[in-house]
PDB file of C-alpha atoms in Angstrom:
ATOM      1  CA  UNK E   1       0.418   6.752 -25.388  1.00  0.00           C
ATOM      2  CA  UNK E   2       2.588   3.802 -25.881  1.00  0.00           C
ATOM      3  CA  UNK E   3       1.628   0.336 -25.671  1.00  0.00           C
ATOM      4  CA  UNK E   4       4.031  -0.016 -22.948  1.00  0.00           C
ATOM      5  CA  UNK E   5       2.675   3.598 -21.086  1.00  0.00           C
ATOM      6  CA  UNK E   6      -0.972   2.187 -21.294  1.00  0.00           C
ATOM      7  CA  UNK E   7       0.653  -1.241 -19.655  1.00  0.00           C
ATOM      8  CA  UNK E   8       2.001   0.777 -17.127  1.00  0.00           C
ATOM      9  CA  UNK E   9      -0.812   2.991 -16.212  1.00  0.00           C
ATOM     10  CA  UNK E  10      -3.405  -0.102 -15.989  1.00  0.00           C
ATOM     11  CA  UNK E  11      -0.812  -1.157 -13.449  1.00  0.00           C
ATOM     12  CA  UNK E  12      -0.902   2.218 -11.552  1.00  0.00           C
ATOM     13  CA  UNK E  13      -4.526   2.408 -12.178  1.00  0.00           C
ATOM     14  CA  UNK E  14      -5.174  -1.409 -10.821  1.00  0.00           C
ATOM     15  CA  UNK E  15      -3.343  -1.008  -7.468  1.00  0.00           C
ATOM     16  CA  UNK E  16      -4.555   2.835  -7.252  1.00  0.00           C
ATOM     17  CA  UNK E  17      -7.941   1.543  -6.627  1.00  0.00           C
ATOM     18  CA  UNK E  18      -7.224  -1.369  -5.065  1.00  0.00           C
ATOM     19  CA  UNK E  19      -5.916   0.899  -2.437  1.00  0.00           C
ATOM     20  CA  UNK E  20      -9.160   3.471  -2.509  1.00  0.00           C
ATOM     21  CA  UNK E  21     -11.479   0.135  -2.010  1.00  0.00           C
ATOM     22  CA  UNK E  22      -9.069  -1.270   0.799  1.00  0.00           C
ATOM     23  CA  UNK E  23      -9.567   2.614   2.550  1.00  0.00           C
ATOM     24  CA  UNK E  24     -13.536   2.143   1.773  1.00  0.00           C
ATOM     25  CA  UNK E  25     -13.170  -1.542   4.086  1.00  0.00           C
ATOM     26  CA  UNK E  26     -11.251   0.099   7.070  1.00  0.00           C
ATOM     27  CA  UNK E  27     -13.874   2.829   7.246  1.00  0.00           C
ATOM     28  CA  UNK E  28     -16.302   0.070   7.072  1.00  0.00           C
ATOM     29  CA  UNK E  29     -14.443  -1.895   9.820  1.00  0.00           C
ATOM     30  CA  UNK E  30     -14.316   1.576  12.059  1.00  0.00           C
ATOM     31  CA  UNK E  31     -18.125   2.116  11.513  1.00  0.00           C
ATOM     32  CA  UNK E  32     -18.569  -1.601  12.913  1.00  0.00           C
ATOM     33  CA  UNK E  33     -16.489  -2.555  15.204  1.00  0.00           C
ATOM     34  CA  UNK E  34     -12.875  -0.967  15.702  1.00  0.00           C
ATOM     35  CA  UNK E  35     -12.365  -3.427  18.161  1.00  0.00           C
ATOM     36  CA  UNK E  36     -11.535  -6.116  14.683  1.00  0.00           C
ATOM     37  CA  UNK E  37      -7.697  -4.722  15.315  1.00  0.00           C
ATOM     38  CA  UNK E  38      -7.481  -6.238  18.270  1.00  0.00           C
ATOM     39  CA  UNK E  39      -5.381  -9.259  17.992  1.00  0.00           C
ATOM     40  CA  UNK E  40      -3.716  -8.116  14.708  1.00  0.00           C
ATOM     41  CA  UNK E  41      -0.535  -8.162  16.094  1.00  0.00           C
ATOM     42  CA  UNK E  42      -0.017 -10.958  17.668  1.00  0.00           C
ATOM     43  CA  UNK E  43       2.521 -12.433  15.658  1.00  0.00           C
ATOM     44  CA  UNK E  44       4.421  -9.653  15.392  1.00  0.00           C
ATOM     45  CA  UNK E  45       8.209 -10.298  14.798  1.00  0.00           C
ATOM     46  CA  UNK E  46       9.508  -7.727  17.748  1.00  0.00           C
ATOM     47  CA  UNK E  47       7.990  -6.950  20.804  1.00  0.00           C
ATOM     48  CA  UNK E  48       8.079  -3.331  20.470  1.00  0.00           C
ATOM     49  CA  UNK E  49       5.179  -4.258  17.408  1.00  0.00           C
ATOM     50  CA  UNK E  50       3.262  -6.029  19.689  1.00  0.00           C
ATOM     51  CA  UNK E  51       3.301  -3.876  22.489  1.00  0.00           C
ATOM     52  CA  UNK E  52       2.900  -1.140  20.715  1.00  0.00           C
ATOM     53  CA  UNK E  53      -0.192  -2.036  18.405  1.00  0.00           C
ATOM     54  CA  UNK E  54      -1.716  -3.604  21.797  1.00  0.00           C
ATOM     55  CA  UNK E  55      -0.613   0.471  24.241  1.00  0.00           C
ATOM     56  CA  UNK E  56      -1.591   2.773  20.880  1.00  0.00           C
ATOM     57  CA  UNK E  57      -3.502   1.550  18.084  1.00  0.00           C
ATOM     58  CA  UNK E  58      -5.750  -0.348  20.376  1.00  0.00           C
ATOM     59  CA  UNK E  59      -6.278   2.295  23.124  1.00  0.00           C
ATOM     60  CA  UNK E  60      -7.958   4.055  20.262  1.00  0.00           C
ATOM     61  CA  UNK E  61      -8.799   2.147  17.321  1.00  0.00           C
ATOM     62  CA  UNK E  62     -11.382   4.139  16.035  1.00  0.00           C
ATOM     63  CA  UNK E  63      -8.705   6.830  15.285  1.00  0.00           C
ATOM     64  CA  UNK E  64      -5.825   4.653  13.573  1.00  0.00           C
ATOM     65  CA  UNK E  65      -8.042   2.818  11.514  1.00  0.00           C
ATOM     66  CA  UNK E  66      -9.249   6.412  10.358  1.00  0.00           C
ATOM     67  CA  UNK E  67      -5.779   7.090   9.913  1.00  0.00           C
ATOM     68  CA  UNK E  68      -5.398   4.203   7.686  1.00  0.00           C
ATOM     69  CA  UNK E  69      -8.149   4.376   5.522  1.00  0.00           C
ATOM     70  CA  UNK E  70      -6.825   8.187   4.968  1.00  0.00           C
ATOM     71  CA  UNK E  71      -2.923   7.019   4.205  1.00  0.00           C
ATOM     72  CA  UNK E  72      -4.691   3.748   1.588  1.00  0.00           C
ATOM     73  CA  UNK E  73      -7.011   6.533   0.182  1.00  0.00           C
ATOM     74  CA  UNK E  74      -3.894   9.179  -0.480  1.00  0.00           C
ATOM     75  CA  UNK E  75      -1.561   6.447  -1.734  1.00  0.00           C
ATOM     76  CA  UNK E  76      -4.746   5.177  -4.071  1.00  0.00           C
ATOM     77  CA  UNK E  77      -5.238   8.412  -5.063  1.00  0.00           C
ATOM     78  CA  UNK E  78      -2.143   9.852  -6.092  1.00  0.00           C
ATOM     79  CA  UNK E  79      -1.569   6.633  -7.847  1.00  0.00           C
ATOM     80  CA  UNK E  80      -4.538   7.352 -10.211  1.00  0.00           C
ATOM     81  CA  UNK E  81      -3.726  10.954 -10.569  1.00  0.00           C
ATOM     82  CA  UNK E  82      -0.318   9.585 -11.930  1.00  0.00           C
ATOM     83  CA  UNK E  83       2.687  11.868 -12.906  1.00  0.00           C
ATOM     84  CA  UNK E  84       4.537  13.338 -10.202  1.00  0.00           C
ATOM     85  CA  UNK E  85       2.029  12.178  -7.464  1.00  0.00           C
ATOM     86  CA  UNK E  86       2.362   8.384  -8.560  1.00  0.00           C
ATOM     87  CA  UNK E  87       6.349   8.273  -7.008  1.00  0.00           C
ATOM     88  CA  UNK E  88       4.695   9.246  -3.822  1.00  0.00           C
ATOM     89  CA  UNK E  89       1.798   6.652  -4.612  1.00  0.00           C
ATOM     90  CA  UNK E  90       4.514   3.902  -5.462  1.00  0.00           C
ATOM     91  CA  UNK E  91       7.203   4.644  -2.407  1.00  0.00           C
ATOM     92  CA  UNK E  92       4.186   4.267  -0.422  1.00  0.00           C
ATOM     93  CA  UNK E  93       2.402   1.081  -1.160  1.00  0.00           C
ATOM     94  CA  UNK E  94       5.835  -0.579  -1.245  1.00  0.00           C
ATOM     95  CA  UNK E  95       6.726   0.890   2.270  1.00  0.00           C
ATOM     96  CA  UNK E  96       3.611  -0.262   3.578  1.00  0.00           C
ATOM     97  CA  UNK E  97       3.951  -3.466   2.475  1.00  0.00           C
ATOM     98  CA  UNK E  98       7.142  -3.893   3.591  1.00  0.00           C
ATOM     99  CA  UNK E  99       6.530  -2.396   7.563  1.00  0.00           C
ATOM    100  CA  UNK E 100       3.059  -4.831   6.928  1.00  0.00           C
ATOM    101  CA  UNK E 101       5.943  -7.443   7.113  1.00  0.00           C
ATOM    102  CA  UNK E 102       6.560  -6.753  10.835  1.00  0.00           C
ATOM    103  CA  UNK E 103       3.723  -7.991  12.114  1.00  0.00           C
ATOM    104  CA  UNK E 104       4.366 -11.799  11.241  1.00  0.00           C
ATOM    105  CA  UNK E 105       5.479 -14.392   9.029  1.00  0.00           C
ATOM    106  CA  UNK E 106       1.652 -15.227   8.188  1.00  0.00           C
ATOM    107  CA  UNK E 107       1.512 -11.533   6.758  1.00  0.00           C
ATOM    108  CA  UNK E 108       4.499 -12.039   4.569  1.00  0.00           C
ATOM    109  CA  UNK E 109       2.128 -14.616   2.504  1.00  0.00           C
ATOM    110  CA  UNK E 110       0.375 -12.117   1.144  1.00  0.00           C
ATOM    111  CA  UNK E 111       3.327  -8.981   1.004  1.00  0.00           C
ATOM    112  CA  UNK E 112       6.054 -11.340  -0.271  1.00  0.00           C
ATOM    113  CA  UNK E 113       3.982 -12.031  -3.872  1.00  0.00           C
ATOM    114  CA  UNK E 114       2.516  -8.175  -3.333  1.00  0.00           C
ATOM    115  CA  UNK E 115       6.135  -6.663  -3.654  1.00  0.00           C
ATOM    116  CA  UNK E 116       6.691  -9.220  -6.035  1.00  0.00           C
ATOM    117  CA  UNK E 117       4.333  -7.243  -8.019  1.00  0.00           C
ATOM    118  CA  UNK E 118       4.631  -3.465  -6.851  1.00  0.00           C
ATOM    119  CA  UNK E 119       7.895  -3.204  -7.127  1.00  0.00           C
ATOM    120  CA  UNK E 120       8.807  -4.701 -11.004  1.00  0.00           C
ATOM    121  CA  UNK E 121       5.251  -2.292 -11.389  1.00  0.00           C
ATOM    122  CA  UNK E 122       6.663   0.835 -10.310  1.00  0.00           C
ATOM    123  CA  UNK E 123      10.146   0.203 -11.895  1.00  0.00           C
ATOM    124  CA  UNK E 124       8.281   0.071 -15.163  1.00  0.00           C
ATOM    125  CA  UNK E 125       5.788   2.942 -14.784  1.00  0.00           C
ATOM    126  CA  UNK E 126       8.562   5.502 -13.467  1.00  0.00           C
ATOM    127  CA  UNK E 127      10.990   4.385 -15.938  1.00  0.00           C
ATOM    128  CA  UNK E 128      11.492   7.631 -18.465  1.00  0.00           C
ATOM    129  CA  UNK E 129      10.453   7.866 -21.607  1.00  0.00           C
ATOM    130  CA  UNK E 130      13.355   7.787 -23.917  1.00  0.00           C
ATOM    131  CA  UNK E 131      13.015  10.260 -26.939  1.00  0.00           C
ATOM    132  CA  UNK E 132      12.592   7.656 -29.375  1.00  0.00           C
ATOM    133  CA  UNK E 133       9.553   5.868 -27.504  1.00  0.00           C
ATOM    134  CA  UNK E 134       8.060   9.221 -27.194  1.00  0.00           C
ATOM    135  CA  UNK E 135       8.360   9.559 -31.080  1.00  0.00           C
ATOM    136  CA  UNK E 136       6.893   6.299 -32.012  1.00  0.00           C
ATOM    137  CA  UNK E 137       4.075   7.199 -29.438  1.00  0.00           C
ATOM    138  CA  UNK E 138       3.233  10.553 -30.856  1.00  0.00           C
ATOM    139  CA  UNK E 139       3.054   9.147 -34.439  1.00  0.00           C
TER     140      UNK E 139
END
């Protein structure tokens, strides 16, 4: 592996299980208190995020934090499994850090930098290999 392959997959690898551990805290948060999402909306920039996190998620938050710890856990996952799997790994934390963006200006604090990140991350780690990289890598 290249230099700038193992750079890349320390990347993948880095947010991969930052993603598994963030799944590992929202089962955590179900199996204490679901009732922590309340108020997590707030702020959100459109009604229909409000409303809706305060009519769905919180009518049954057991069951969407569930969901969330499984969507953090796939996108973690096929992140560290790399190859094919890591475009679905990459698309995903990016979209979820953008649609995290919805739910207020105090959230873009921490997506803002995040994408800063993700982004120039998955650019580099699903750029091809070009046939002379591969070379120097093999030799």
């Amino acid at each position: 592996m290249t230099p700038a392959r193992q750079h890349s997959a320390t990347g993948r690898h880095v947010v991969g299980a930052f993603f598994l551990v963030m799944g590992g805290v929202h089962l955590g948060i179900v199996a204490a208190d679901p009732q922590f999402y309340d108020g997590f909306a707030t702020g959100g920039l459109f009604p229909f995020v409000r409303e809706g996190w305060d009519h769905v998620v919180m009518a049954r938050p057991a069951v969407y934090g569930l969901l969330l710890m499984a969507g953090e856990v796939t996108l973690g996952t096929a992140l560290l499994l790399g190859g094919r799997t890591a475009r679905f790994g990459w698309a995903g934390v990016i979209l979820f850090h953008v649609l995290l963006m919805l739910f207020g200006w105090g959230v873009w604090l921490w997506s803002v930098p995040a994408l800063a990140i993700l982004v120039p991350l998955a650019a580099h780690d699903l750029r091809p290999v070009s046939p002379e990289a591969a070379l120097q890598g093999a030799a």
